[in-house]
Structure formats: structure tokens, C-alpha cells
Coordinates of C-alpha atoms in Angstrom, one line a residue:
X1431 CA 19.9 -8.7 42.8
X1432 CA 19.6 -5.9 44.7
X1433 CA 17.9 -6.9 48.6
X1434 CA 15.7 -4.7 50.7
X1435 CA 18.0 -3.0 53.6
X1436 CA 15.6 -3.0 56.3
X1437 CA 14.6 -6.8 56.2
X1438 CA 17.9 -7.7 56.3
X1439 CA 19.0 -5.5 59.3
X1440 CA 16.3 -7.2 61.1
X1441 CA 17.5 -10.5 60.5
X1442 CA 20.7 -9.5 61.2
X1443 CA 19.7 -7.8 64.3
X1444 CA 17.6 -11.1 65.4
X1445 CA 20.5 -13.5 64.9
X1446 CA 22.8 -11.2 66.5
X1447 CA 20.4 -11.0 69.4
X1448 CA 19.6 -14.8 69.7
X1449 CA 23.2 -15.8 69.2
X1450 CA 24.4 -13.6 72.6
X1451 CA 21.0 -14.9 74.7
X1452 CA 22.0 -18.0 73.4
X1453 CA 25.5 -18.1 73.8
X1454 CA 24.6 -17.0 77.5
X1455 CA 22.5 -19.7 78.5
X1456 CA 24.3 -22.1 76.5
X1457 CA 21.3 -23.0 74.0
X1458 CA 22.1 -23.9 70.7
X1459 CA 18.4 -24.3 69.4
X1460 CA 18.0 -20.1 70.3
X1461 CA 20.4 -19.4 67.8
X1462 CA 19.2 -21.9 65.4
X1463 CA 15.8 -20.5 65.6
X1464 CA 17.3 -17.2 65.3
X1465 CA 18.8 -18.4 61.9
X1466 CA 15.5 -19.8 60.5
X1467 CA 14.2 -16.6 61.5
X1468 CA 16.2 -14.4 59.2
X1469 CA 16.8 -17.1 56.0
X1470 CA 12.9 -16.8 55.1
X1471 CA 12.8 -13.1 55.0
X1472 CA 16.1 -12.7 52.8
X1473 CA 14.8 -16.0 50.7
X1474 CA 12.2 -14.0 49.7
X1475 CA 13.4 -10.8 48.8
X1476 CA 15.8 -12.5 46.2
X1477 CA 12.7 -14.5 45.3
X1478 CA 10.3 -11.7 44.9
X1479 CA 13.1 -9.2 43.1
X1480 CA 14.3 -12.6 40.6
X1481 CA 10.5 -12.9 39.7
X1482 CA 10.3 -9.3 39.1
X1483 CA 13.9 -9.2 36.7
X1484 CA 12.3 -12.5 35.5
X1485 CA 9.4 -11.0 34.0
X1486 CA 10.7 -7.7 32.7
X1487 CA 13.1 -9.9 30.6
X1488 CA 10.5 -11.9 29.4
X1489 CA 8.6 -9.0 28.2
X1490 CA 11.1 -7.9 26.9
X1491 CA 12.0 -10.6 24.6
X1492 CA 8.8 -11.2 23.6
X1493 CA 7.9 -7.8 22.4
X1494 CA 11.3 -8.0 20.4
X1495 CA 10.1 -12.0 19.1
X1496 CA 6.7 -10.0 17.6
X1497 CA 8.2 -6.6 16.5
X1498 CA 11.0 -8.0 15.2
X1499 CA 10.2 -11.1 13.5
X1500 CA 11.2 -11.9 9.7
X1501 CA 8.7 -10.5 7.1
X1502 CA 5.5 -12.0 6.4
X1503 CA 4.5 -14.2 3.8
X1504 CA 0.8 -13.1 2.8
X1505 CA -0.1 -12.6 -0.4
X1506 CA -2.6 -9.6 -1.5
X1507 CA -1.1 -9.5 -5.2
X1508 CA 0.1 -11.1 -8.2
X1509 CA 3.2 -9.6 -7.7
X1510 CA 3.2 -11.0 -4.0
X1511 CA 3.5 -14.5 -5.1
X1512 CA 7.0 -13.3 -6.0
X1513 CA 8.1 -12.1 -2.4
X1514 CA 11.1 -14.1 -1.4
X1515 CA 8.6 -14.1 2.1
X1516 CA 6.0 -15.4 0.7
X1517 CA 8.2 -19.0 -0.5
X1518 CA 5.8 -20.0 -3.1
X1519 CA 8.7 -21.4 -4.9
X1520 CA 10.5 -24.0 -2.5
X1521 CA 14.3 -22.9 -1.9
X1522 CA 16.6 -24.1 -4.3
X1523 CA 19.6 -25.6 -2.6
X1524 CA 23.2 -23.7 -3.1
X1525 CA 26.4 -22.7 -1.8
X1526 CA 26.0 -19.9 0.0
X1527 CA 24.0 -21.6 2.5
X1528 CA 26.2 -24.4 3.5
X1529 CA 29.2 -21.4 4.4
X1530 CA 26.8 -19.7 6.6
X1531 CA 25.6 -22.5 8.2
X1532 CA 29.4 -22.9 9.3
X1533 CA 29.7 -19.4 10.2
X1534 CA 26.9 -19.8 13.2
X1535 CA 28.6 -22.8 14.2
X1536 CA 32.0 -21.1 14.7
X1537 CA 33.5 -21.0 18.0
X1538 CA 33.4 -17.2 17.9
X1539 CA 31.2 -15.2 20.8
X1540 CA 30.2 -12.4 18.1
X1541 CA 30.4 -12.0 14.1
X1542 CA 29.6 -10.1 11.2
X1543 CA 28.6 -11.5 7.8
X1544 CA 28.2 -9.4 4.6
X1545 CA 25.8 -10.8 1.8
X1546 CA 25.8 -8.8 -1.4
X1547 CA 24.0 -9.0 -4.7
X1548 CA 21.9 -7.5 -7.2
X1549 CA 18.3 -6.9 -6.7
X1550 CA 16.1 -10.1 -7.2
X1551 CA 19.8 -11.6 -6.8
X1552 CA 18.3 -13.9 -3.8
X1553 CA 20.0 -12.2 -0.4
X1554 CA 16.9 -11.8 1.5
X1555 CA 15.4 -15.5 0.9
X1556 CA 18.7 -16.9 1.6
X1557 CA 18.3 -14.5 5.3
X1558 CA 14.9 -16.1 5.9
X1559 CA 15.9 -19.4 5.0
X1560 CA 19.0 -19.2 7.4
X1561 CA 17.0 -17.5 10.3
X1562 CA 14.2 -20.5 9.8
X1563 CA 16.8 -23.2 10.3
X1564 CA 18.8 -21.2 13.0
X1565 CA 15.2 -21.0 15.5
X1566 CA 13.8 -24.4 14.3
X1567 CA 16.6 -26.7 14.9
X1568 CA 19.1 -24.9 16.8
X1569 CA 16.9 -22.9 19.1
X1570 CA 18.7 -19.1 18.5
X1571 CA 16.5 -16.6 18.7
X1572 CA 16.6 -14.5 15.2
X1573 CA 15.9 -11.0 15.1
X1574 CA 14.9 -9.0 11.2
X1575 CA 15.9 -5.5 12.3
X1576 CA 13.7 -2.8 10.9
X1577 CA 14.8 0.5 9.4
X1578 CA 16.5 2.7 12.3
X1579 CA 15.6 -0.3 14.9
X1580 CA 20.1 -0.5 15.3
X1581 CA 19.5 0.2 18.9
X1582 CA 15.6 -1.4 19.8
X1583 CA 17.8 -4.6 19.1
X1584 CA 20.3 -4.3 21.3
X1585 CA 18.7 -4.6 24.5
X1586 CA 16.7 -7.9 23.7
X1587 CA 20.3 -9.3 22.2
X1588 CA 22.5 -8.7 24.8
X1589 CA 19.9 -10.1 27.4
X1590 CA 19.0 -13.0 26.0
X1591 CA 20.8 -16.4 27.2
X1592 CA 20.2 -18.1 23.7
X1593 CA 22.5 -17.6 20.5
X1594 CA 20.7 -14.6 18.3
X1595 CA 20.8 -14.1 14.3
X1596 CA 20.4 -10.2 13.8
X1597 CA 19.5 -10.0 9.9
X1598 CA 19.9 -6.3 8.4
X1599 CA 18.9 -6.1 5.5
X1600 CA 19.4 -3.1 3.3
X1601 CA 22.7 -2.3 5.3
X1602 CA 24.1 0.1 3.2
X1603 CA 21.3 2.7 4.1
X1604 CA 21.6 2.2 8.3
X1605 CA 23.0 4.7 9.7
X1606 CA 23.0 3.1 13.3
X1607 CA 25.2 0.1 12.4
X1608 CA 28.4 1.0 13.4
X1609 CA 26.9 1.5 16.8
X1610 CA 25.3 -2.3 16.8
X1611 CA 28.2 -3.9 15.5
X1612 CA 30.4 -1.5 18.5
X1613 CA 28.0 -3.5 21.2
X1614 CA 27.5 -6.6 20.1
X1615 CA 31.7 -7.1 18.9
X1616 CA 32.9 -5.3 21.7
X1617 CA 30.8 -7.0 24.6
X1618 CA 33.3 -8.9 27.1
X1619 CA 30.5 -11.2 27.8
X1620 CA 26.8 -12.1 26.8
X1621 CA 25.4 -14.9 24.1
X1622 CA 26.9 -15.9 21.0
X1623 CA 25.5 -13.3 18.8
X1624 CA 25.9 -13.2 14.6
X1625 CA 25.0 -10.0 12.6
X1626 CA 24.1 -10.9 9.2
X1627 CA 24.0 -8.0 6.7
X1628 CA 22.7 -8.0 3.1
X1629 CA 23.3 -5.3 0.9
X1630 CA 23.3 -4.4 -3.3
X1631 CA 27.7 -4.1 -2.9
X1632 CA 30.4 -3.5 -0.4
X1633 CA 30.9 0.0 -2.1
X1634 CA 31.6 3.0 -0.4
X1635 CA 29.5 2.4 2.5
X1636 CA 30.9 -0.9 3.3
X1637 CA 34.7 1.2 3.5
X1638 CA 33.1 4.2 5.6
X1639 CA 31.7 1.9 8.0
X1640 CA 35.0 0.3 8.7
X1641 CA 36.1 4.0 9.3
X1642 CA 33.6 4.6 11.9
X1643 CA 34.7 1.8 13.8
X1644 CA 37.3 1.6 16.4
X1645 CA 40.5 0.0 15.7
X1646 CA 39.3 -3.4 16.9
X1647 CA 36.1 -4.0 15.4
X1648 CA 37.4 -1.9 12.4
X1649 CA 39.8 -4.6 11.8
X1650 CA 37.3 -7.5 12.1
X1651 CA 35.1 -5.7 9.2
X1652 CA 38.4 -5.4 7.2
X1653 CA 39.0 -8.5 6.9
X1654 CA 35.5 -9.8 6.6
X1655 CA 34.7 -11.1 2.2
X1656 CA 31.8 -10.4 1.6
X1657 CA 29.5 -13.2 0.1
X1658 CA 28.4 -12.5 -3.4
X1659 CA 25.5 -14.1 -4.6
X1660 CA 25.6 -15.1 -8.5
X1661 CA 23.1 -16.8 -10.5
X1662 CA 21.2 -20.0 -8.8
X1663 CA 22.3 -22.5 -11.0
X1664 CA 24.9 -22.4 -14.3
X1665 CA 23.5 -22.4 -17.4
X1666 CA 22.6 -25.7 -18.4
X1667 CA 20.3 -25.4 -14.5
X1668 CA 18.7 -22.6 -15.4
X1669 CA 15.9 -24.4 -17.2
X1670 CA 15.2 -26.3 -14.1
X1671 CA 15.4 -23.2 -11.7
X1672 CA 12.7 -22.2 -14.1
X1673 CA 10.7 -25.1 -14.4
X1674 CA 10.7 -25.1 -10.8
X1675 CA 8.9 -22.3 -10.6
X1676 CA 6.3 -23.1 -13.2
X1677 CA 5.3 -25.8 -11.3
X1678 CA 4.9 -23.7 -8.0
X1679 CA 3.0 -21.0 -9.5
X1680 CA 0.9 -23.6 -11.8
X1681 CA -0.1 -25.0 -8.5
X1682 CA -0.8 -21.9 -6.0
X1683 CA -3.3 -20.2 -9.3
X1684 CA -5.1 -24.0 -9.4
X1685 CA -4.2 -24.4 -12.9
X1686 CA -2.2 -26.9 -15.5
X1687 CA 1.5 -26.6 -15.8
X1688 CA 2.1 -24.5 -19.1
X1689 CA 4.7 -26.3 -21.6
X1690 CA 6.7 -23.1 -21.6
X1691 CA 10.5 -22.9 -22.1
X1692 CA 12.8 -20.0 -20.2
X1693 CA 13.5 -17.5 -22.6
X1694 CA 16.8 -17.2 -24.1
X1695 CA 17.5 -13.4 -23.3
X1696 CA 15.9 -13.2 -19.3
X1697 CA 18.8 -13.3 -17.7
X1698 CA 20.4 -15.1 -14.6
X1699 CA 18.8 -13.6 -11.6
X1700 CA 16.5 -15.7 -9.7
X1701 CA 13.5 -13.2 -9.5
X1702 CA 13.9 -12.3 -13.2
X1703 CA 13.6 -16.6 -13.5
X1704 CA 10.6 -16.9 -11.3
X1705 CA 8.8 -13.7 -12.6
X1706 CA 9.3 -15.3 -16.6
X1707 CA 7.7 -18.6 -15.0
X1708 CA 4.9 -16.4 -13.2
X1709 CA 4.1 -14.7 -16.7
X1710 CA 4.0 -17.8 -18.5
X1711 CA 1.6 -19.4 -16.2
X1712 CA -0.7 -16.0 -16.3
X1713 CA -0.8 -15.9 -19.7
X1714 CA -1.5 -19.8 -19.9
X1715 CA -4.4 -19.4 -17.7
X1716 CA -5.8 -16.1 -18.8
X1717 CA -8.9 -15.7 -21.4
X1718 CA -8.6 -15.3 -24.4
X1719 CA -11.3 -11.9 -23.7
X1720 CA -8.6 -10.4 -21.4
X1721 CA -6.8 -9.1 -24.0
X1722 CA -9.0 -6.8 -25.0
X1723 CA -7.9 -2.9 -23.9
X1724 CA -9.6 -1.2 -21.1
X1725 CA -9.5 2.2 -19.5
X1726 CA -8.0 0.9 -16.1
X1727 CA -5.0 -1.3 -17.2
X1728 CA -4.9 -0.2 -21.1
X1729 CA -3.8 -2.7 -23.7
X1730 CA -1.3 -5.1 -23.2
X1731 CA 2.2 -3.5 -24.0
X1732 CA 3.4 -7.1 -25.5
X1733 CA 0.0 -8.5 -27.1
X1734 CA 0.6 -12.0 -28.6
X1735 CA 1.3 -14.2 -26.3
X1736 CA 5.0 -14.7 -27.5
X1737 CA 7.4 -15.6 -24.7
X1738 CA 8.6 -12.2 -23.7
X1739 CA 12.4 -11.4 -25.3
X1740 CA 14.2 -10.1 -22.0
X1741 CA 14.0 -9.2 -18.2
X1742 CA 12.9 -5.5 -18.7
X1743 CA 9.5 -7.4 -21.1
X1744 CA 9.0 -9.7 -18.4
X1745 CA 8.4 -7.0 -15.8
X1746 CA 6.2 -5.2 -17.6
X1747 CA 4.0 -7.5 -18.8
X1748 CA 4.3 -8.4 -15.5
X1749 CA 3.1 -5.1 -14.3
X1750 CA 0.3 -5.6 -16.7
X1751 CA -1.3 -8.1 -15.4
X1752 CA -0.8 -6.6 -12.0
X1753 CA -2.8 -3.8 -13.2
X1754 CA -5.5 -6.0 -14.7
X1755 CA -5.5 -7.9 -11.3
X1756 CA -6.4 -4.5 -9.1
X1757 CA -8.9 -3.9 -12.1
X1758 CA -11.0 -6.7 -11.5
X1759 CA -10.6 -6.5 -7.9
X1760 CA -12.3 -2.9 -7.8
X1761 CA -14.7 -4.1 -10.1
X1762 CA -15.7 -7.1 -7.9
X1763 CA -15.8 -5.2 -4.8
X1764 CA -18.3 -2.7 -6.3
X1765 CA -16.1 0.3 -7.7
X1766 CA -17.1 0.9 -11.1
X1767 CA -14.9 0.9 -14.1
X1768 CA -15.2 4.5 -14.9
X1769 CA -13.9 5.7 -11.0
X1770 CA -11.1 2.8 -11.3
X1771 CA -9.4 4.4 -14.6
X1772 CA -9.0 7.5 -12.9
X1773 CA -7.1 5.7 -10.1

């Protein structure tokens, strides 16, 4: 904390003053006095600059708490209620959770984690569910970096005097990494920080990366295995992954739980699971008079009603009903049909 020059020469000047009178005439209370003189004017220049550094850091964190928060969960679509933000579907317990829970415990000052799967594979839900746990019961602050944000998050990380998450999701398009992961590892001091990144593979990216790094840090992203996330249950689970998810969507729409069955041929990825349980309850709930073609959404591709055979039918008759869904929304909020199709 830097101290104003001229209040303290004055004090100094003072004591130095009262100490020789004092010495002189042999009081003791003159060069007390002379000391009580000077300790309230350097008390409060320390005071009045740790308010100020005080303040600017609590600005600071804050703005980084509301621009850089995890994703929001509102829902303006069908296709919303599949947002791993949005959590209509509670979090189905696995693995991968329990390792990283471990890896923010460690006793290490900095670290790196690398989360990789397909899309719809679960990386991002796992991130939120991670960051939620990390700020509600252990207090870190957790910071979702946005695209090109590498070094707005450096500042609030290195200052704070919790432990900090930094979730990057789509890492393999960040261009700015190398220089967050150069700060945060090669700090000699600061809070115990942990960079989580999520990513489709540890490709070609993930081996240029390591080559941008110095020889330090490039040897702690060497050796760093990257977590790949599989299916969320075997098999035989599957069915309940899916019923799951029937029940959660049967219960956001206000509607029964369909007696639906996963389809044989949809496929292991947990979005593909909850969008075939999101179809099924659509369909379920949808009259019988909505089948009928119109201009704006057009017939549906699958008519039937039949379970749908594979992922790729699932999406679009997914995207059907996403289509009907804006439809009726123009429609209700008093654009005709005709201006709609030509949307």
C-alpha cells in the first residue's frame, strides 16, 4: 500500500521535533504526544488507500461473478428443454464426477483438466454440475469463460483469495489458452486455481497446444489423460436413462407419462436419449389435428406416430415439432399464417 509522502514527512518531522524539545527538558509525555500525533495521520492513509484497493477488487470480482457466470437455464423453445443449462432432466449420477471432485481437492496450487466427448456426449452438464457443487458447498468462485474472454479471466482469478473453477468449454477453438494456462500454472503464488476444459477430442489441437507451451507447463499438459465421456449407463441402464427423462419432460409440458419404450437403434449418447424421450412425450400429447400439413412447418417428415428408428429420425421429427412450435407462436402473437410460411 503505497502512503502519501507529505503526511508522513510531517509526522516524521513532528516526532523528530518533539523527541529533541523533549529530550531537552526531560519530558517524556512531549514525545509521546508527538507519537500520537503522527500514528493517526499514517493510520489513515493505509486506511483510506486499503478501502480504495478494497473496492476496486470488489468491483472487480463482481463484474467477472455477472459476465462470467455459467449459462442460463431459460427456456424459449422446445428444443430448450434439452439444454444441458436448462436441467430439466435431473443429473444422472456417474463416474466422471466423482474423479473430478478429487481433482479440486488435490493438494496442487494450479491444474488443468481435459473433458472430451462427442456432441450431446454430456461434457457441458457435467461442467455445470461440477461448478454448482464447487460454489455451493465449497465456496470457490467458478468462472464459464466466454469465446476470446482467455485474458478478461485472468485478472479476477489471480486476485481473488478463494479457490476458482475456470470452465472452457469448446477449447479446441481458443486461441488464447496457452496464454491462461502460462499465468495461472506458472504463478509462484495466488489461489488454488483449476482450469477445466471440454472439448469434442484431444486431436491435433490438444498436441499444438502443448507445443506452444513452455517446457514446464508443456510437460504438465503432456502428461495430463484426458477424460472421455461414454455412454451414461451400459446397456441394460439405458432404458432407465430414458425413462428418466420421460418422466421430466411428461412433467415440465403438464401432461401424463407416455408408455413408450427407447428405441432399439437411437444410440448411446445422452442427448440423443433425452431428445427420443422429448419426442415421445410430444407426440403423446399432441392432437390428433396437428398432423395435418401446413405452409409454415410442412407435413411431418415421419407421419405415424411409430417410435422413430434412429438418432438422425429423432432430430428431425424433433425439428418438426420445433417448427410447428414457432408456428403457433407467430400465429398467437398476431402474425398471420401466410407472412409466417415465408419465414
Amino acid at each position: 500500500m503505497r502512503l502519501d509522502k507529505r503526511a508522513v514527512a510531517l509526522g516524521i518531522a513532528a516526532v523528530a521535533v518533539a523527541v529533541l524539545l523533549g529530550a531537552l527538558a526531560g519530558a517524556v509525555a512531549g514525545v509521546l504526544a508527538a507519537l500520537a500525533g503522527l500514528v493517526p495521520a499514517v493510520l489513515w492513509q493505509v486506511a483510506s488507500g486499503r478501502q480504495a484497493g478494497t473496492g476496486a477488487a470488489a468491483g472487480l470480482l463482481a463484474a467477472a461473478a455477472r459476465d462470467m457466470a455459467p449459462p442460463s437455464g431459460e427456456v424459449v423453445s422446445l428444443a430448450g428443454y434439452l439444454r444441458p443449462e436448462a436441467a430439466v432432466v435431473s443429473f444422472w449420477p456417474r463416474a466422471e464426477l466423482d474423479w473430478l471432485r478429487g481433482w479440486l481437492a488435490s493438494g496442487r496450487r494450479a491444474d488443468v483438466a481435459l473433458v472430451t466427448g462427442q456432441a450431446g456426449a454430456g461434457k457441458t452438464r457435467l461442467a455445470l454440475r461440477l461448478a454448482d457443487e464447487a460454489g455451493q458447498q465449497l465456496g470457490w468462485r467458478c468462472y464459464w469463460v466466454p469465446a476470446g474472454g482467455e485474458e478478461q479471466v485472468m485478472r479476477p482469478t489471480m486476485q481473488s483469495r478463494k479457490p476458482v473453477l475456470v470452465v472452457c468449454d469448446y477449447a479446441e477453438t481458443r486461441p488464447g489458452l496457452a496464454g491462461l494456462l502460462a499465468r495461472v500454472m506458472g504463478a509462484a503464488d495466488g489461489p488454488v486455481v483449476r482450469v477445466l476444459l471440454l472439448a469434442r477430442s484431444a486431436e491435433e489441437w490438444w498436441q499444438q497446444l502443448i507445443a506452444e507451451s513452455d517446457a514446464k507447463n508443456g510437460d504438465i499438459l503432456a502428461a495430463v489423460r484426458p477424460l472421455t465421456l461414454g455412454p451414461l449407463a451400459g446397456p441394460a441402464g439405458q432404458e432407465q436413462v430414458f425413462r428418466q427423462a420421460l418422466a421430466a419432460f411428461a412433467a415440465r409440458l403438464g401432461t401424463d407419462v407416455p408408455q413408450k419404450r427407447l428405441p432399439a437403434a437411437t444410440g448411446a449418447v445422452a442427448l440423443v436419449v433425452h431428445a427420443a424421450a422429448l419426442l415421445a412425450v410430444l407426440d403423446s400429447r399432441s392432437p390428433a389435428s396437428d398432423t395435418e400439413p401446413r405452409e409454415g412447418a410442412g407435413p411431418d417428415p415421419y407421419p405415424g406416430r411409430h417410435a422413430a428408428d434412429g438418432a438422425e429420425e429423432v432430430i428431425g421429427r424433433l425439428l418438426w415439432h420445433e417448427a410447428r412450435y414457432w408456428e403457433h407462436s407467430q400465429v398467437r402473437y398476431g402474425r398471420s399464417e401466410e407472412h409466417t410460411s415465408e419465414l
